Amino acid sequence: MSVYLNSEKPEDYLALVDKYDTWLFDCDGVLWRGDSLIDGAKEVLELLRARQKSVLFVTNNATKSRRNYKKKFDALGIEAHVDEVYGSAFAAAVYLSSVIKLSKDKKVYVIGMSGLEEELKDEGISFIGGTDPADHTLLPPQDEIPPDPSVAAVLVGLDTAINYTKLSKAFRYLHSNPECLFLATNEDSTYPSDKGLLPGAGSILAPLKYSLGESRPVTAIGKPNSVMLDCIKAKHDFDPKRTIMVGDRLNTDIQFGKGGGLATLLVLTGIASEKDLKGPTPPIAIPDYVTSSIGDLRVLGEQA
Amino acid sequence: MSVYLNSEKPEDYLALVDKYDTWLFDCDGVLWRGDSLIDGAKEVLELLRARQKSVLFVTNNATKSRRNYKKKFDALGIEAHVDEVYGSAFAAAVYLSSVIKLSKDKKVYVIGMSGLEEELKDEGISFIGGTDPADHTLLPPQDEIPPDPSVAAVLVGLDTAINYTKLSKAFRYLHSNPECLFLATNEDSTYPSDKGLLPGAGSILAPLKYSLGESRPVTAIGKPNSVMLDCIKAKHDFDPKRTIMVGDRLNTDIQFGKGGGLATLLVLTGIASEKDLKGPTPPIAIPDYVTSSIGDLRVLGEQA
């Protein structure tokens, strides 16, 4: 059962903050929506920092590198440091360099955008595809796509320049080589863009999953996969028992937190609503705490 | 259990031909592969016609209209008439005009190619999208996509110019309007192109199925759906008990024939192999008859 926090009992928020030293935040739907800050988010982050809490940002958005992401925080006036930002693009690059330990003579075929390429470059991973002009076409493949044993992995993220040639190349590399790894930055079904809700990274991945069939499972690096937490652990020392994950999605954020043995706080400013917790279908993950908005934690300031 | 036919018992082929008056043929993998005729296919079709058999061609390929398809037969030197050709593009158009009876003030948003557009025009169905230059872009949507209640259906077929703007429009029309029909020409996972095996129509559909979720089922018009058979029945009088479907795929051709109460003959010149019938996983549909190739029926000529 979840504990529902509300502003009529401000002492509950104080007790919550005392229990956890490390605060992991999802961003979209928690701190902002598109280009608009959630009311009170900036102030709450400042209050947590003032209490010496570690603040980290954990996002499945793989279209931006950590450096791009930092610019988004700057633009919204939120304090954030590049080493506090964990995106699924970064996690995918670290997975390839540190978990898979991709050999230097191998490369990755990428469906994704420049943010993903930037993280791969930073980790020293060779890749083809991505934003390569040769694959930026609305024509189908003009020649047979030869197998390439040097392509040791196909990595798929949200790519708004997705096309049939990219899908065909990724399909052929995977289909012709059973050893080729099949990776995705994340499987979010939708993407809350500033043009409204649009198909997400999982939708860009779906054609390959469908054409390859169930015998070819994909490893999705982002939340709820534990790879993301392993990445954070490798860089930050924290006690899972004194760490809380704050998010707006049950099937990514809350499941991720629970899988990693962290406490979880659901906010209702994004995807999940009270209906998802109390509706006829049992929720995929039950958060430890629920509050209407991250802004509710502003009561911390009033008690300081 | 399937009856295996082979050239050591030519009388089995004669008995088969005597039992069935109407012969439905899948094309790719049965009569040809890419641009190459299967050895003996032309001769066998001529022998069936000489015996006064009805010959019809039933294909899930929705990139070609029936008229385009006729040109392919001509190029390969096979006798075929437009009214003998049933494609999933034609079936989708007939479904909209005759089953759904789409009102004249409504239109369809199309993901697909000119062959699909041609069939919709022939049936008097208004549509947007398709090969419209406005949607032929590798840029993501530049503006919010407004709901359009005049879009009464989204119809998805194989489209080698698929892009994020097309997927986003289709997603928004379906997501913003629970009444909007969600249709596909077919769900073939792969497409045997002359450049090798590539992602099929089902793969173009997969991003929408994934982003909309399981609560939004799709109606796939092509084989194995019975809509295709209803289309044929509307134009040709035949007795299902004296009709046989010849195909190379268990999950489309054979399932289609069995669902319609037809006899079924599997040829091993395309997708399905003997392993699929005898392997550890039970086959999705068991054909009544199996032969290595349509060319095996040439024995008819030797007995004439």
Tab-separated table of N, CA, C and O in Angstrom, chain A residues 34-113:
chain	number	residue	atom	x	y	z
A	34	GLY	N	7.510	19.410	-21.163
A	34	GLY	CA	7.983	20.125	-22.345
A	34	GLY	C	8.941	21.217	-21.917
A	34	GLY	O	9.960	20.933	-21.289
A	35	ASP	N	8.597	22.469	-22.197
A	35	ASP	CA	9.487	23.560	-21.822
A	35	ASP	C	8.987	24.351	-20.612
A	35	ASP	O	9.497	25.442	-20.331
A	36	SER	N	8.007	23.821	-19.877
A	36	SER	CA	7.486	24.546	-18.716
A	36	SER	C	7.851	23.840	-17.414
A	36	SER	O	7.584	22.644	-17.247
A	37	LEU	N	8.440	24.616	-16.501
A	37	LEU	CA	8.759	24.087	-15.172
A	37	LEU	C	7.484	23.712	-14.430
A	37	LEU	O	6.473	24.410	-14.537
A	38	ILE	N	7.531	22.631	-13.664
A	38	ILE	CA	6.439	22.303	-12.745
A	38	ILE	C	6.567	23.287	-11.570
A	38	ILE	O	7.673	23.482	-11.037
A	39	ASP	N	5.471	23.843	-11.188
A	39	ASP	CA	5.456	24.861	-10.136
A	39	ASP	C	6.134	24.340	-8.860
A	39	ASP	O	5.748	23.292	-8.332
A	40	GLY	N	7.143	25.063	-8.402
A	40	GLY	CA	7.823	24.699	-7.149
A	40	GLY	C	9.015	23.774	-7.302
A	40	GLY	O	9.774	23.564	-6.353
A	41	ALA	N	9.230	23.198	-8.510
A	41	ALA	CA	10.299	22.207	-8.690
A	41	ALA	C	11.682	22.792	-8.375
A	41	ALA	O	12.490	22.183	-7.652
A	42	LYS	N	11.930	23.993	-8.898
A	42	LYS	CA	13.232	24.642	-8.710
A	42	LYS	C	13.511	24.870	-7.214
A	42	LYS	O	14.575	24.526	-6.695
A	43	GLU	N	12.507	25.376	-6.533
A	43	GLU	CA	12.622	25.692	-5.115
A	43	GLU	C	12.870	24.411	-4.291
A	43	GLU	O	13.717	24.398	-3.390
A	44	VAL	N	12.158	23.330	-4.615
A	44	VAL	CA	12.301	22.078	-3.860
A	44	VAL	C	13.697	21.504	-4.040
A	44	VAL	O	14.328	21.035	-3.078
A	45	LEU	N	14.223	21.561	-5.279
A	45	LEU	CA	15.583	21.056	-5.500
A	45	LEU	C	16.582	21.864	-4.672
A	45	LEU	O	17.509	21.303	-4.062
A	46	GLU	N	16.373	23.186	-4.614
A	46	GLU	CA	17.275	24.037	-3.818
A	46	GLU	C	17.182	23.695	-2.331
A	46	GLU	O	18.198	23.638	-1.626
A	47	LEU	N	15.970	23.438	-1.863
A	47	LEU	CA	15.781	23.076	-0.455
A	47	LEU	C	16.465	21.750	-0.130
A	47	LEU	O	17.067	21.595	0.941
A	48	LEU	N	16.391	20.787	-1.051
A	48	LEU	CA	17.054	19.498	-0.821
A	48	LEU	C	18.571	19.683	-0.764
A	48	LEU	O	19.255	19.128	0.100
A	49	ARG	N	19.092	20.485	-1.713
A	49	ARG	CA	20.549	20.729	-1.720
A	49	ARG	C	20.983	21.447	-0.435
A	49	ARG	O	22.046	21.142	0.124
A	50	ALA	N	20.154	22.364	0.027
A	50	ALA	CA	20.484	23.106	1.252
A	50	ALA	C	20.563	22.157	2.453
A	50	ALA	O	21.285	22.405	3.414
A	51	ARG	N	19.830	21.046	2.371
A	51	ARG	CA	19.898	20.041	3.445
A	51	ARG	C	20.954	18.971	3.158
A	51	ARG	O	20.899	17.884	3.714
A	52	GLN	N	21.876	19.272	2.259
A	52	GLN	CA	23.007	18.373	1.940
A	52	GLN	C	22.564	17.052	1.311
A	52	GLN	O	23.247	16.037	1.467
A	53	LYS	N	21.407	17.063	0.654
A	53	LYS	CA	20.980	15.848	-0.040
A	53	LYS	C	21.727	15.745	-1.375
A	53	LYS	O	22.007	16.762	-2.021
A	54	SER	N	22.050	14.509	-1.778
A	54	SER	CA	22.557	14.281	-3.137
A	54	SER	C	21.365	14.293	-4.079
A	54	SER	O	20.359	13.626	-3.809
A	55	VAL	N	21.487	15.035	-5.171
A	55	VAL	CA	20.408	15.132	-6.147
A	55	VAL	C	20.944	14.627	-7.488
A	55	VAL	O	21.962	15.113	-7.976
A	56	LEU	N	20.260	13.623	-8.065
A	56	LEU	CA	20.675	13.079	-9.372
A	56	LEU	C	19.463	13.045	-10.287
A	56	LEU	O	18.324	12.917	-9.835
A	57	PHE	N	19.721	13.169	-11.583
A	57	PHE	CA	18.642	13.218	-12.561
A	57	PHE	C	18.775	11.995	-13.464
A	57	PHE	O	19.834	11.768	-14.052
A	58	VAL	N	17.706	11.210	-13.558
A	58	VAL	CA	17.757	9.915	-14.242
A	58	VAL	C	16.657	9.894	-15.301
A	58	VAL	O	15.478	9.792	-14.971
A	59	THR	N	17.060	10.003	-16.562
A	59	THR	CA	16.062	10.151	-17.626
A	59	THR	C	16.241	9.110	-18.720
A	59	THR	O	17.366	8.729	-19.050
A	60	ASN	N	15.138	8.660	-19.281
A	60	ASN	CA	15.199	7.730	-20.412
A	60	ASN	C	15.395	8.440	-21.745
A	60	ASN	O	15.613	7.792	-22.762
A	61	ASN	N	15.300	9.749	-21.752
A	61	ASN	CA	15.459	10.494	-23.010
A	61	ASN	C	16.881	10.305	-23.540
A	61	ASN	O	17.845	10.709	-22.892
A	62	ALA	N	16.986	9.650	-24.708
A	62	ALA	CA	18.307	9.360	-25.269
A	62	ALA	C	18.609	10.239	-26.472
A	62	ALA	O	19.578	10.023	-27.181
A	63	THR	N	17.763	11.238	-26.718
A	63	THR	CA	18.033	12.115	-27.868
A	63	THR	C	19.061	13.180	-27.474
A	63	THR	O	19.659	13.802	-28.328
A	64	LYS	N	19.215	13.361	-26.143
A	64	LYS	CA	20.160	14.370	-25.662
A	64	LYS	C	21.319	13.695	-24.936
A	64	LYS	O	21.122	12.743	-24.189
A	65	SER	N	22.524	14.249	-25.121
A	65	SER	CA	23.659	13.823	-24.305
A	65	SER	C	23.521	14.514	-22.951
A	65	SER	O	22.704	15.420	-22.776
A	66	ARG	N	24.369	14.105	-21.995
A	66	ARG	CA	24.317	14.784	-20.692
A	66	ARG	C	24.614	16.276	-20.841
A	66	ARG	O	24.005	17.105	-20.185
A	67	ARG	N	25.535	16.620	-21.745
A	67	ARG	CA	25.859	18.042	-21.921
A	67	ARG	C	24.669	18.816	-22.486
A	67	ARG	O	24.381	19.935	-22.065
A	68	ASN	N	23.951	18.210	-23.446
A	68	ASN	CA	22.723	18.848	-23.976
A	68	ASN	C	21.686	19.002	-22.867
A	68	ASN	O	20.974	20.001	-22.799
A	69	TYR	N	21.602	17.950	-22.045
A	69	TYR	CA	20.614	17.964	-20.978
A	69	TYR	C	20.892	19.081	-19.996
A	69	TYR	O	19.977	19.760	-19.529
A	70	LYS	N	22.172	19.283	-19.679
A	70	LYS	CA	22.587	20.355	-18.764
A	70	LYS	C	22.069	21.705	-19.293
A	70	LYS	O	21.607	22.558	-18.523
A	71	LYS	N	22.112	21.868	-20.627
A	71	LYS	CA	21.633	23.132	-21.223
A	71	LYS	C	20.140	23.340	-20.964
A	71	LYS	O	19.688	24.467	-20.794
A	72	LYS	N	19.400	22.232	-20.964
A	72	LYS	CA	17.967	22.325	-20.688
A	72	LYS	C	17.740	22.804	-19.250
A	72	LYS	O	16.888	23.668	-19.003
A	73	PHE	N	18.490	22.257	-18.297
A	73	PHE	CA	18.407	22.710	-16.900
A	73	PHE	C	18.752	24.197	-16.814
A	73	PHE	O	18.046	24.972	-16.157
A	74	ASP	N	19.846	24.589	-17.497
A	74	ASP	CA	20.276	25.999	-17.468
A	74	ASP	C	19.158	26.903	-17.975
A	74	ASP	O	18.846	27.929	-17.377
A	75	ALA	N	18.551	26.485	-19.094
A	75	ALA	CA	17.519	27.321	-19.708
A	75	ALA	C	16.324	27.504	-18.762
A	75	ALA	O	15.680	28.547	-18.768
A	76	LEU	N	16.055	26.455	-17.959
A	76	LEU	CA	14.916	26.537	-17.034
A	76	LEU	C	15.337	27.128	-15.686
A	76	LEU	O	14.505	27.276	-14.783
A	77	GLY	N	16.637	27.437	-15.554
A	77	GLY	CA	17.114	28.063	-14.314
A	77	GLY	C	17.257	27.103	-13.153
A	77	GLY	O	17.210	27.503	-11.982
A	78	ILE	N	17.415	25.808	-13.440
A	78	ILE	CA	17.592	24.808	-12.375
A	78	ILE	C	19.077	24.470	-12.249
A	78	ILE	O	19.731	24.187	-13.256
A	79	GLU	N	19.595	24.468	-11.030
A	79	GLU	CA	20.985	24.062	-10.826
A	79	GLU	C	21.131	22.564	-11.127
A	79	GLU	O	20.362	21.733	-10.631
A	80	ALA	N	22.094	22.221	-11.967
A	80	ALA	CA	22.391	20.816	-12.260
A	80	ALA	C	23.807	20.756	-12.800
A	80	ALA	O	24.286	21.720	-13.401
A	81	HIS	N	24.495	19.655	-12.556
A	81	HIS	CA	25.864	19.478	-13.029
A	81	HIS	C	25.886	18.250	-13.934
A	81	HIS	O	25.117	17.314	-13.695
A	82	VAL	N	26.754	18.286	-14.956
A	82	VAL	CA	26.763	17.189	-15.929
A	82	VAL	C	26.891	15.835	-15.228
A	82	VAL	O	26.208	14.881	-15.596
A	83	ASP	N	27.716	15.759	-14.172
A	83	ASP	CA	27.905	14.451	-13.520
A	83	ASP	C	26.735	14.060	-12.608
A	83	ASP	O	26.767	13.011	-11.972
A	84	GLU	N	25.710	14.890	-12.549
A	84	GLU	CA	24.493	14.509	-11.821
A	84	GLU	C	23.421	13.976	-12.783
A	84	GLU	O	22.354	13.554	-12.341
A	85	VAL	N	23.700	14.062	-14.078
A	85	VAL	CA	22.692	13.701	-15.079
A	85	VAL	C	22.982	12.306	-15.640
A	85	VAL	O	24.080	12.054	-16.147
A	86	TYR	N	22.016	11.398	-15.523
A	86	TYR	CA	22.137	10.052	-16.091
A	86	TYR	C	21.030	9.859	-17.118
A	86	TYR	O	19.863	9.811	-16.764
A	87	GLY	N	21.433	9.791	-18.390
A	87	GLY	CA	20.461	9.561	-19.456
A	87	GLY	C	20.664	8.170	-20.015
A	87	GLY	O	21.720	7.558	-19.806
A	88	SER	N	19.662	7.652	-20.747
A	88	SER	CA	19.795	6.289	-21.283
A	88	SER	C	20.818	6.236	-22.413
A	88	SER	O	21.358	5.171	-22.700
A	89	ALA	N	21.114	7.379	-23.050
A	89	ALA	CA	22.170	7.401	-24.071
A	89	ALA	C	23.518	7.154	-23.401
A	89	ALA	O	24.310	6.314	-23.843
A	90	PHE	N	23.770	7.877	-22.318
A	90	PHE	CA	25.010	7.685	-21.549
A	90	PHE	C	25.084	6.256	-21.021
A	90	PHE	O	26.112	5.584	-21.160
A	91	ALA	N	24.001	5.767	-20.444
A	91	ALA	CA	23.997	4.416	-19.872
A	91	ALA	C	24.268	3.369	-20.952
A	91	ALA	O	24.992	2.396	-20.718
A	92	ALA	N	23.712	3.581	-22.151
A	92	ALA	CA	23.950	2.629	-23.247
A	92	ALA	C	25.429	2.630	-23.631
A	92	ALA	O	26.017	1.569	-23.869
A	93	ALA	N	26.023	3.821	-23.686
A	93	ALA	CA	27.441	3.919	-24.043
A	93	ALA	C	28.308	3.249	-22.980
A	93	ALA	O	29.240	2.495	-23.298
A	94	VAL	N	27.989	3.477	-21.685
A	94	VAL	CA	28.748	2.859	-20.596
A	94	VAL	C	28.548	1.342	-20.609
A	94	VAL	O	29.488	0.571	-20.388
A	95	TYR	N	27.323	0.899	-20.917
A	95	TYR	CA	27.046	-0.540	-21.012
A	95	TYR	C	27.957	-1.186	-22.060
A	95	TYR	O	28.567	-2.226	-21.823
A	96	LEU	N	28.078	-0.534	-23.212
A	96	LEU	CA	28.914	-1.087	-24.291
A	96	LEU	C	30.396	-1.067	-23.914
A	96	LEU	O	31.132	-2.013	-24.183
A	97	SER	N	30.844	0.023	-23.263
A	97	SER	CA	32.277	0.143	-22.959
A	97	SER	C	32.666	-0.674	-21.727
A	97	SER	O	33.722	-1.292	-21.710
A	98	SER	N	31.777	-0.716	-20.699
A	98	SER	CA	32.205	-1.289	-19.412
A	98	SER	C	31.574	-2.639	-19.091
A	98	SER	O	32.170	-3.424	-18.359
A	99	VAL	N	30.387	-2.920	-19.600
A	99	VAL	CA	29.749	-4.209	-19.300
A	99	VAL	C	30.082	-5.197	-20.423
A	99	VAL	O	30.673	-6.240	-20.214
A	100	ILE	N	29.705	-4.820	-21.669
A	100	ILE	CA	30.015	-5.667	-22.829
A	100	ILE	C	31.514	-5.637	-23.142
A	100	ILE	O	32.061	-6.603	-23.648
A	101	LYS	N	32.147	-4.539	-22.837
A	101	LYS	CA	33.562	-4.306	-23.194
A	101	LYS	C	33.782	-4.578	-24.686
A	101	LYS	O	34.576	-5.449	-25.076
A	102	LEU	N	33.064	-3.810	-25.483
A	102	LEU	CA	33.100	-3.979	-26.939
A	102	LEU	C	34.540	-3.865	-27.449
A	102	LEU	O	35.223	-2.888	-27.147
A	103	SER	N	34.955	-4.868	-28.216
A	103	SER	CA	36.328	-4.898	-28.723
A	103	SER	C	36.536	-3.724	-29.692
A	103	SER	O	35.618	-3.286	-30.377
A	104	LYS	N	37.763	-3.198	-29.735
A	104	LYS	CA	38.068	-1.979	-30.516
A	104	LYS	C	37.849	-2.174	-32.021
A	104	LYS	O	37.658	-1.202	-32.745
A	105	ASP	N	37.910	-3.442	-32.486
A	105	ASP	CA	37.715	-3.667	-33.921
A	105	ASP	C	36.236	-3.904	-34.278
A	105	ASP	O	35.915	-4.229	-35.417
A	106	LYS	N	35.354	-3.743	-33.296
A	106	LYS	CA	33.920	-3.920	-33.557
A	106	LYS	C	33.228	-2.569	-33.517
A	106	LYS	O	33.713	-1.616	-32.915
A	107	LYS	N	32.049	-2.525	-34.157
A	107	LYS	CA	31.297	-1.273	-34.117
A	107	LYS	C	29.803	-1.527	-33.905
A	107	LYS	O	29.331	-2.660	-33.938
A	108	VAL	N	29.090	-0.404	-33.716
A	108	VAL	CA	27.668	-0.452	-33.406
A	108	VAL	C	26.910	0.218	-34.543
A	108	VAL	O	27.328	1.286	-35.012
A	109	TYR	N	25.813	-0.408	-35.018
A	109	TYR	CA	24.932	0.298	-35.952
A	109	TYR	C	23.877	1.021	-35.118
A	109	TYR	O	23.153	0.385	-34.333
A	110	VAL	N	23.805	2.345	-35.289
A	110	VAL	CA	22.958	3.183	-34.439
A	110	VAL	C	21.725	3.683	-35.189
A	110	VAL	O	21.827	4.197	-36.310
A	111	ILE	N	20.554	3.510	-34.576
A	111	ILE	CA	19.368	4.282	-34.964
A	111	ILE	C	19.159	5.246	-33.802
A	111	ILE	O	18.900	4.819	-32.672
A	112	GLY	N	19.378	6.536	-34.064
A	112	GLY	CA	19.284	7.498	-32.975
A	112	GLY	C	19.808	8.847	-33.413
A	112	GLY	O	20.171	9.026	-34.579
A	113	MET	N	19.874	9.767	-32.483
A	113	MET	CA	20.162	11.153	-32.820
A	113	MET	C	21.531	11.575	-32.271
A	113	MET	O	22.248	10.773	-31.680
